[in-house]
Amino acid sequence: MTTIFPLNATQLPSLEQAGGKALALMQMTAAGMPVPPGLVQTVKFFAPWLDALKQSPAWEALGSGGEIGPAARALQALCNSLALTDTQKAELDQALIMFRAQHGGDLFAVRSSSPEEDLEGASFAGGYETTLGVRLEDLEAAIRHSFASSFDERVFVYKKEHGFRLDQPRIAVILQQQVDADAAGVAFSLNPLNNCYDEAVINANHGLGESVVAGEADPDLFVVDRLRGEIIETRSGAKQAVTRLNAEGGTIKSVTQPSPSALSQWERGLLPASPAGGGARGESAPETAITPAQALELTRLLEKVETYFQKPVDIEWALAGGKFFLLQARPITTYLPLPPEMITAPGQPKRLYANSTLIEQGLQEPLSVLGTDFLGHVLNKVGGPVAEGAIGLDGVTFTVGGGYYMNVSHALMMGMKNAALAPGSMGDLRVTEILDSIDMQQYTGGQLPAKLKALRGQMIFKMLPMVTGVLEAYFRPEHVLEKYQAALPEQNRRLETFAANGRSLQAQAVALTELLTFFYGGYGIPMILAGQAAQQRIRGLFKAEAAQVQDALINLGIALPGNKTTEMGEALYALAASPELKRYDNAADFLSALEQGSVAPDFASRWQNFLAEFGFRCPAEIDPATPRPYEDPARLFEQLKAMPVDDSRSFFDTARAKREAAYQMLYEIALKKGKNQARAFERYYKRWLTFGGYRETPKYYVIKVIDLFRRQALAIAQTFLAAGRLDSPEQIFDLTIADIDRATIDPALDLRALAAERSALIHKIRRSKLTARIIDSRGKIYYPPRKAAAEGEFSGVPISPGIVQGRVRVLHSASEKKLLPGEILVARATDPGWTPLFINAKGIILEIGGALQHGAVVAREYGIPCVSGLDDATSKLKDGQLVEVDGSNGVVRVLDWGL
């Protein structure tokens, strides 16, 4: 049986045999792309070596679930003693004879190719070993080196993090004709720094690409506008290290040291690309390794690869003799995919979106499929008559792909400057900074959808009932509150007695969201807006003293009556402070006592009342897929035990006292202005006190409705589970409402396959680790404008977004010392050997390395905020310093200079 294939084989081996890297090279070769010729030793070729390793005690230790490191090191040590069998050697010799007769060449690049490598969900970036410039007589040692890398600890750690089995290592090895590169590097078919699908990014250095991939040098950077075929940014890197091919075998690494004046210009990105370029031997920085024309040529080749694989890709490339070669291609694993419905075609009018799931709810993870579907019903109801005409992809608000979004473009085209933002975003400085920095003209082209044109002319009439309700609440607050409280019991009864009654899930969704009308359009929104109007009038009264009374104005909103969130907090606090709770050390004893009736009746009653009234509130509560505290009371017990309480005085009593003190302070200031001013303040405060706390009420009932929907969905799931159609009740949240209703009447519908199909995109979004407040229809994520570094700050290159704080740990080598969980890793650069440290790192700071080098790729894949390009970071920062890493803006802030 053949276990070695040429890259130009007409019959391709399977992914399981060739691995992702080799199979991609074979596919590109068959498509006529410029891939250097080579051979693939498949997984079957190495079966004798694997069989030998499986007989060792280290193999048993690997599968025992114990510590990975010792077993991995023992297996790698055994690999060093492996030798090719007579059968292996004979097949390899024959394959090499045929290869050299056709292609010639005395030097090879020996690369790994794992079936688990270069996949869409996992890149294994830099996890396996490559040897360059290998002579024929050294091939066996290089092959053994790549094979042994599949047992490296960093590979096992990565597998564990991504859900791969540890006891099934598989490896294929590529023997490829070595390209004597004038220049080489990597390229992305989208911009990994801003996620833009219409921009390609190229990193380049002189010589072989090892220095770029390993992060040994700051490479040249080219950003290309793919639609216009233009280079929109060029930055000449310092290129501190260059790796060349040694004609006698192996490689030669040289280190350059540019002049300080030039280096500072390269770091600031001020020097343009040299028109000479082209990778001529012996050039010196700031000349770029390739010319702008070659960067555009490489972009066209990159686009061919993307078109072939039908997904964003990154490639490793080499330039030799004026010709580009493809050394590797793999799917990009770290970009944020947009739902197809949100994408506009290249060159067509673009749309700008605000991610309200993140802005308004603070949720970085996408919602479930069913949660997204039901949220569409909720949004259609809670916004009143205006929202009902503006929901959907052709509207202003829509749900798709695990979230709900606002179409900023459509809102602007309707003349609604800020209406496209969720109410909670209006005070988000980062959102407003982003929007203020964007040229909106590029997002307001094309035609406004027909239904929004019609809505624009009807808005005033549709809003009249709401305006009337707000005015009544503002001028007759006691009367409106009395009416609300009189009607509330009946509304609660309708919620508490809700039942399926044989209705489809779609009908139940409609009925449930209809119950929200009372809490939004009927009373909730008018009361909230009336309270906010009174708040604004109060602020107007003290406009002249704004700086002096700023804290007091904020404190007027503390612990307001009617606030459901405050009520929940008080109930939690009271339970946590109870002597009865303190009698129990663990949840099992407490719950057992509760079941047996040995808990004090008053406490047991308060416990049950809390679960009934607030037991459905939890993080990520807008998703019906999220488990609720009432379903797992043990977790609630642990939460209560962990709460710090002061028996002498309630936290909330203190809060109310602070509000009253703020009122007295402001009243005295108003009185000094005159009795009329004081009376006006009293009136406004009374309105604010009446309705200010109700800002949380509508959401409370939304979550209650979402929980009711969860219960109905899980009840249906149990019937599917009993029929063997689902693997778990929770799998129902991977289906849409229509899917579930269809399944109830079609027992042949394959729910498992449908759930996998529906949730595929959401899983991709979750794996990407990227989040975006503002994103456009071509995938471009907008971040707040970068600011010049202030005192105590270091400004670098944003690599992986996010903001975290932690204590610094400076490492000059991966094994120098331990990196504790939650610490900030500071290093000159990282190579694959550093991968295990990334598990503990809360943030990463690098001195050198481009956005596409190993450390950057893994930081993005793990979702770890990362900043690169900070000169002398390993000497300027010290262990124990508290810093803030802002990976979105490329800024590191020193919060204290040492312990």
mmCIF file of C-alpha atoms in Angstrom, residues 60-304:
data_model
loop_
_atom_site.group_PDB
_atom_site.id
_atom_site.type_symbol
_atom_site.label_atom_id
_atom_site.label_comp_id
_atom_site.label_asym_id
_atom_site.label_seq_id
_atom_site.Cartn_x
_atom_site.Cartn_y
_atom_site.Cartn_z
ATOM 1 C CA GLU A 60 -0.118 4.929 29.356
ATOM 2 C CA ALA A 61 0.695 8.001 31.449
ATOM 3 C CA LEU A 62 -0.527 10.245 28.636
ATOM 4 C CA GLY A 63 -3.967 8.641 28.658
ATOM 5 C CA SER A 64 -4.268 8.511 32.428
ATOM 6 C CA GLY A 65 -5.396 12.126 32.733
ATOM 7 C CA GLY A 66 -2.388 13.121 34.808
ATOM 8 C CA GLU A 67 0.158 15.879 34.208
ATOM 9 C CA ILE A 68 0.902 16.299 30.511
ATOM 10 C CA GLY A 69 4.470 17.608 30.674
ATOM 11 C CA PRO A 70 6.369 14.532 31.973
ATOM 12 C CA ALA A 71 4.587 12.126 29.620
ATOM 13 C CA ALA A 72 5.186 14.408 26.642
ATOM 14 C CA ARG A 73 8.887 14.775 27.425
ATOM 15 C CA ALA A 74 9.291 11.026 27.873
ATOM 16 C CA LEU A 75 7.644 10.286 24.521
ATOM 17 C CA GLN A 76 9.795 12.877 22.760
ATOM 18 C CA ALA A 77 12.903 11.303 24.249
ATOM 19 C CA LEU A 78 11.804 7.908 22.885
ATOM 20 C CA CYS A 79 11.309 9.461 19.457
ATOM 21 C CA ASN A 80 15.027 10.208 19.302
ATOM 22 C CA SER A 81 15.751 6.477 19.282
ATOM 23 C CA LEU A 82 13.381 5.671 16.408
ATOM 24 C CA ALA A 83 14.795 4.617 13.058
ATOM 25 C CA LEU A 84 13.167 3.923 9.699
ATOM 26 C CA THR A 85 12.264 0.284 9.179
ATOM 27 C CA ASP A 86 13.539 -1.490 6.087
ATOM 28 C CA THR A 87 10.078 -1.142 4.529
ATOM 29 C CA GLN A 88 9.871 2.570 5.303
ATOM 30 C CA LYS A 89 13.382 3.209 4.027
ATOM 31 C CA ALA A 90 12.762 1.315 0.785
ATOM 32 C CA GLU A 91 9.581 3.236 -0.009
ATOM 33 C CA LEU A 92 11.197 6.570 0.827
ATOM 34 C CA ASP A 93 14.282 5.840 -1.303
ATOM 35 C CA GLN A 94 12.124 4.874 -4.288
ATOM 36 C CA ALA A 95 9.960 7.984 -3.921
ATOM 37 C CA LEU A 96 13.049 10.221 -3.728
ATOM 38 C CA ILE A 97 14.598 8.652 -6.837
ATOM 39 C CA MET A 98 11.452 9.346 -8.845
ATOM 40 C CA PHE A 99 11.113 12.852 -7.389
ATOM 41 C CA ARG A 100 14.684 13.907 -8.105
ATOM 42 C CA ALA A 101 14.503 12.497 -11.637
ATOM 43 C CA GLN A 102 11.536 14.773 -12.308
ATOM 44 C CA HIS A 103 12.397 17.876 -10.248
ATOM 45 C CA GLY A 104 16.052 17.668 -9.222
ATOM 46 C CA GLY A 105 17.219 19.503 -6.101
ATOM 47 C CA ASP A 106 19.519 18.527 -3.250
ATOM 48 C CA LEU A 107 17.986 20.520 -0.391
ATOM 49 C CA PHE A 108 14.567 20.009 1.188
ATOM 50 C CA ALA A 109 12.223 21.784 3.555
ATOM 51 C CA VAL A 110 10.807 19.195 5.964
ATOM 52 C CA ARG A 111 7.449 20.263 7.390
ATOM 53 C CA SER A 112 4.828 18.625 9.571
ATOM 54 C CA SER A 113 1.235 18.112 8.447
ATOM 55 C CA SER A 114 -1.202 16.983 11.105
ATOM 56 C CA PRO A 115 -4.824 16.015 10.376
ATOM 57 C CA GLU A 116 -5.714 18.408 13.207
ATOM 58 C CA GLU A 117 -3.585 21.280 11.864
ATOM 59 C CA ASP A 118 -4.615 24.215 9.645
ATOM 60 C CA LEU A 119 -8.320 23.589 10.114
ATOM 61 C CA GLU A 120 -11.049 26.211 10.247
ATOM 62 C CA GLY A 121 -11.524 25.790 13.986
ATOM 63 C CA ALA A 122 -7.889 25.346 15.017
ATOM 64 C CA SER A 123 -4.691 26.530 13.411
ATOM 65 C CA PHE A 124 -2.051 24.923 15.693
ATOM 66 C CA ALA A 125 0.006 27.957 14.656
ATOM 67 C CA GLY A 126 3.691 27.095 15.080
ATOM 68 C CA GLY A 127 2.868 23.951 17.048
ATOM 69 C CA TYR A 128 4.840 21.526 14.903
ATOM 70 C CA GLU A 129 8.453 21.636 13.769
ATOM 71 C CA THR A 130 9.969 22.530 10.401
ATOM 72 C CA THR A 131 13.581 22.019 9.293
ATOM 73 C CA LEU A 132 14.928 24.042 6.353
ATOM 74 C CA GLY A 133 17.798 23.354 3.983
ATOM 75 C CA VAL A 134 17.912 19.616 4.694
ATOM 76 C CA ARG A 135 20.461 17.520 2.752
ATOM 77 C CA LEU A 136 19.575 14.026 1.532
ATOM 78 C CA GLU A 137 21.797 12.394 4.142
ATOM 79 C CA ASP A 138 20.056 14.337 6.909
ATOM 80 C CA LEU A 139 16.469 13.643 5.828
ATOM 81 C CA GLU A 140 15.791 10.856 8.306
ATOM 82 C CA ALA A 141 16.828 13.027 11.274
ATOM 83 C CA ALA A 142 14.682 15.929 10.039
ATOM 84 C CA ILE A 143 11.712 13.612 9.509
ATOM 85 C CA ARG A 144 12.146 12.266 13.031
ATOM 86 C CA HIS A 145 12.319 15.843 14.344
ATOM 87 C CA SER A 146 8.961 16.763 12.774
ATOM 88 C CA PHE A 147 7.394 13.477 13.913
ATOM 89 C CA ALA A 148 8.585 14.037 17.486
ATOM 90 C CA SER A 149 7.039 17.507 17.560
ATOM 91 C CA SER A 150 3.582 15.923 17.577
ATOM 92 C CA PHE A 151 4.380 14.871 21.160
ATOM 93 C CA ASP A 152 5.476 18.307 22.300
ATOM 94 C CA GLU A 153 3.792 19.600 25.447
ATOM 95 C CA ARG A 154 2.624 22.771 23.669
ATOM 96 C CA VAL A 155 0.782 20.645 21.094
ATOM 97 C CA PHE A 156 -0.971 18.628 23.800
ATOM 98 C CA VAL A 157 -1.914 21.806 25.677
ATOM 99 C CA TYR A 158 -3.400 23.286 22.494
ATOM 100 C CA LYS A 159 -5.299 20.049 21.813
ATOM 101 C CA LYS A 160 -6.720 20.025 25.306
ATOM 102 C CA GLU A 161 -7.853 23.656 24.990
ATOM 103 C CA HIS A 162 -9.593 22.938 21.681
ATOM 104 C CA GLY A 163 -11.236 19.641 22.600
ATOM 105 C CA PHE A 164 -8.990 17.226 20.684
ATOM 106 C CA ARG A 165 -8.174 13.809 22.119
ATOM 107 C CA LEU A 166 -4.676 13.479 23.536
ATOM 108 C CA ASP A 167 -4.291 9.749 22.978
ATOM 109 C CA GLN A 168 -4.596 9.828 19.188
ATOM 110 C CA PRO A 169 -1.536 11.711 17.905
ATOM 111 C CA ARG A 170 -1.312 11.655 14.117
ATOM 112 C CA ILE A 171 1.298 13.232 11.923
ATOM 113 C CA ALA A 172 2.245 13.338 8.267
ATOM 114 C CA VAL A 173 5.461 14.916 6.994
ATOM 115 C CA ILE A 174 6.086 16.979 3.855
ATOM 116 C CA LEU A 175 9.419 16.783 2.020
ATOM 117 C CA GLN A 176 9.395 19.828 -0.219
ATOM 118 C CA GLN A 177 11.953 21.220 -2.608
ATOM 119 C CA GLN A 178 13.680 24.043 -0.734
ATOM 120 C CA VAL A 179 13.049 27.510 -2.189
ATOM 121 C CA ASP A 180 16.111 29.772 -1.952
ATOM 122 C CA ALA A 181 14.008 32.828 -1.160
ATOM 123 C CA ASP A 182 15.048 36.418 -1.790
ATOM 124 C CA ALA A 183 12.100 37.487 0.370
ATOM 125 C CA ALA A 184 9.363 35.667 2.230
ATOM 126 C CA GLY A 185 6.641 36.120 4.758
ATOM 127 C CA VAL A 186 2.968 35.679 5.452
ATOM 128 C CA ALA A 187 -0.223 37.246 4.124
ATOM 129 C CA PHE A 188 -3.866 37.397 5.190
ATOM 130 C CA SER A 189 -6.753 37.666 2.738
ATOM 131 C CA LEU A 190 -8.509 39.885 5.277
ATOM 132 C CA ASN A 191 -7.087 42.415 7.685
ATOM 133 C CA PRO A 192 -6.579 40.641 11.031
ATOM 134 C CA LEU A 193 -6.250 43.971 12.843
ATOM 135 C CA ASN A 194 -9.681 45.333 11.917
ATOM 136 C CA ASN A 195 -11.388 42.260 10.405
ATOM 137 C CA CYS A 196 -12.027 44.055 7.085
ATOM 138 C CA TYR A 197 -12.819 41.555 4.325
ATOM 139 C CA ASP A 198 -11.743 44.021 1.617
ATOM 140 C CA GLU A 199 -8.190 44.494 2.866
ATOM 141 C CA ALA A 200 -5.253 42.128 2.511
ATOM 142 C CA VAL A 201 -2.265 42.317 4.845
ATOM 143 C CA ILE A 202 1.265 41.240 3.945
ATOM 144 C CA ASN A 203 4.298 40.860 6.195
ATOM 145 C CA ALA A 204 7.652 40.494 4.467
ATOM 146 C CA ASN A 205 11.332 40.147 5.273
ATOM 147 C CA HIS A 206 14.480 39.419 3.313
ATOM 148 C CA GLY A 207 15.527 35.781 2.988
ATOM 149 C CA LEU A 208 13.438 32.890 4.268
ATOM 150 C CA GLY A 209 10.156 33.423 6.098
ATOM 151 C CA GLU A 210 11.270 31.809 9.334
ATOM 152 C CA SER A 211 12.128 35.168 10.919
ATOM 153 C CA VAL A 212 8.587 36.457 10.249
ATOM 154 C CA VAL A 213 6.666 33.377 11.372
ATOM 155 C CA ALA A 214 8.771 32.972 14.514
ATOM 156 C CA GLY A 215 8.445 36.647 15.438
ATOM 157 C CA GLU A 216 12.203 37.205 15.389
ATOM 158 C CA ALA A 217 11.960 40.486 13.488
ATOM 159 C CA ASP A 218 9.615 43.364 12.869
ATOM 160 C CA PRO A 219 8.693 42.731 9.226
ATOM 161 C CA ASP A 220 7.557 45.119 6.518
ATOM 162 C CA LEU A 221 3.836 45.698 6.424
ATOM 163 C CA PHE A 222 1.627 46.260 3.396
ATOM 164 C CA VAL A 223 -2.125 46.809 3.674
ATOM 165 C CA VAL A 224 -3.880 46.476 0.321
ATOM 166 C CA ASP A 225 -7.348 47.669 -0.652
ATOM 167 C CA ARG A 226 -8.455 44.648 -2.642
ATOM 168 C CA LEU A 227 -11.371 46.371 -4.360
ATOM 169 C CA ARG A 228 -9.302 49.223 -5.764
ATOM 170 C CA GLY A 229 -6.102 47.243 -6.125
ATOM 171 C CA GLU A 230 -4.179 49.893 -4.192
ATOM 172 C CA ILE A 231 -1.758 49.835 -1.294
ATOM 173 C CA ILE A 232 -3.296 51.977 1.447
ATOM 174 C CA GLU A 233 -0.552 51.573 4.040
ATOM 175 C CA THR A 234 3.132 50.691 3.903
ATOM 176 C CA ARG A 235 5.392 50.427 6.905
ATOM 177 C CA SER A 236 9.046 49.449 6.637
ATOM 178 C CA GLY A 237 9.928 47.155 9.521
ATOM 179 C CA ALA A 238 13.212 47.122 11.397
ATOM 180 C CA LYS A 239 13.916 43.583 10.111
ATOM 181 C CA GLN A 240 16.347 42.936 12.964
ATOM 182 C CA ALA A 241 16.969 39.316 11.923
ATOM 183 C CA VAL A 242 17.279 37.709 8.477
ATOM 184 C CA THR A 243 17.499 33.976 7.771
ATOM 185 C CA ARG A 244 19.222 32.821 4.565
ATOM 186 C CA LEU A 245 19.635 29.421 2.983
ATOM 187 C CA ASN A 246 23.075 27.858 3.257
ATOM 188 C CA ALA A 247 24.020 26.215 -0.036
ATOM 189 C CA GLU A 248 25.822 23.508 1.952
ATOM 190 C CA GLY A 249 22.711 22.722 3.972
ATOM 191 C CA GLY A 250 20.862 24.396 6.830
ATOM 192 C CA THR A 251 20.372 28.121 7.255
ATOM 193 C CA ILE A 252 22.366 31.172 8.256
ATOM 194 C CA LYS A 253 20.858 33.790 10.519
ATOM 195 C CA SER A 254 22.148 37.339 10.577
ATOM 196 C CA VAL A 255 21.183 40.169 12.913
ATOM 197 C CA THR A 256 21.068 43.771 11.764
ATOM 198 C CA GLN A 257 21.074 46.892 13.913
ATOM 199 C CA PRO A 258 19.659 49.957 12.156
ATOM 200 C CA SER A 259 20.740 53.414 13.186
ATOM 201 C CA PRO A 260 18.768 54.873 16.102
ATOM 202 C CA SER A 261 17.437 57.781 14.045
ATOM 203 C CA ALA A 262 16.195 55.526 11.292
ATOM 204 C CA LEU A 263 14.781 53.022 13.747
ATOM 205 C CA SER A 264 12.631 55.645 15.412
ATOM 206 C CA GLN A 265 11.191 56.576 12.014
ATOM 207 C CA TRP A 266 10.391 52.975 11.133
ATOM 208 C CA GLU A 267 8.684 52.483 14.471
ATOM 209 C CA ARG A 268 6.491 55.501 13.839
ATOM 210 C CA GLY A 269 5.743 54.220 10.348
ATOM 211 C CA LEU A 270 6.982 57.447 8.732
ATOM 212 C CA LEU A 271 9.383 56.069 6.136
ATOM 213 C CA PRO A 272 7.792 55.057 2.818
ATOM 214 C CA ALA A 273 8.582 51.857 1.003
ATOM 215 C CA SER A 274 11.663 52.002 -1.183
ATOM 216 C CA PRO A 275 10.856 51.667 -4.881
ATOM 217 C CA ALA A 276 13.929 49.488 -5.289
ATOM 218 C CA GLY A 277 12.745 46.612 -3.061
ATOM 219 C CA GLY A 278 12.623 43.192 -4.591
ATOM 220 C CA GLY A 279 14.716 41.409 -2.060
ATOM 221 C CA ALA A 280 18.112 41.972 -3.614
ATOM 222 C CA ARG A 281 20.919 40.449 -1.558
ATOM 223 C CA GLY A 282 22.752 42.731 0.830
ATOM 224 C CA GLU A 283 20.153 45.496 1.039
ATOM 225 C CA SER A 284 19.779 47.442 4.285
ATOM 226 C CA ALA A 285 16.723 48.832 6.024
ATOM 227 C CA PRO A 286 14.558 50.903 5.575
ATOM 228 C CA GLU A 287 14.209 49.349 2.103
ATOM 229 C CA THR A 288 11.234 46.988 1.952
ATOM 230 C CA ALA A 289 11.781 43.327 1.132
ATOM 231 C CA ILE A 290 9.350 43.452 -1.804
ATOM 232 C CA THR A 291 8.229 46.307 -4.033
ATOM 233 C CA PRO A 292 4.700 47.765 -4.029
ATOM 234 C CA ALA A 293 4.125 46.153 -7.440
ATOM 235 C CA GLN A 294 5.137 42.782 -6.021
ATOM 236 C CA ALA A 295 2.835 43.319 -3.032
ATOM 237 C CA LEU A 296 -0.073 43.795 -5.448
ATOM 238 C CA GLU A 297 0.958 40.716 -7.423
ATOM 239 C CA LEU A 298 1.062 38.704 -4.204
ATOM 240 C CA THR A 299 -2.403 40.015 -3.292
ATOM 241 C CA ARG A 300 -3.794 38.686 -6.573
ATOM 242 C CA LEU A 301 -2.281 35.279 -5.817
ATOM 243 C CA LEU A 302 -3.741 35.441 -2.303
ATOM 244 C CA GLU A 303 -7.178 36.166 -3.780
ATOM 245 C CA LYS A 304 -6.894 33.092 -6.022
#
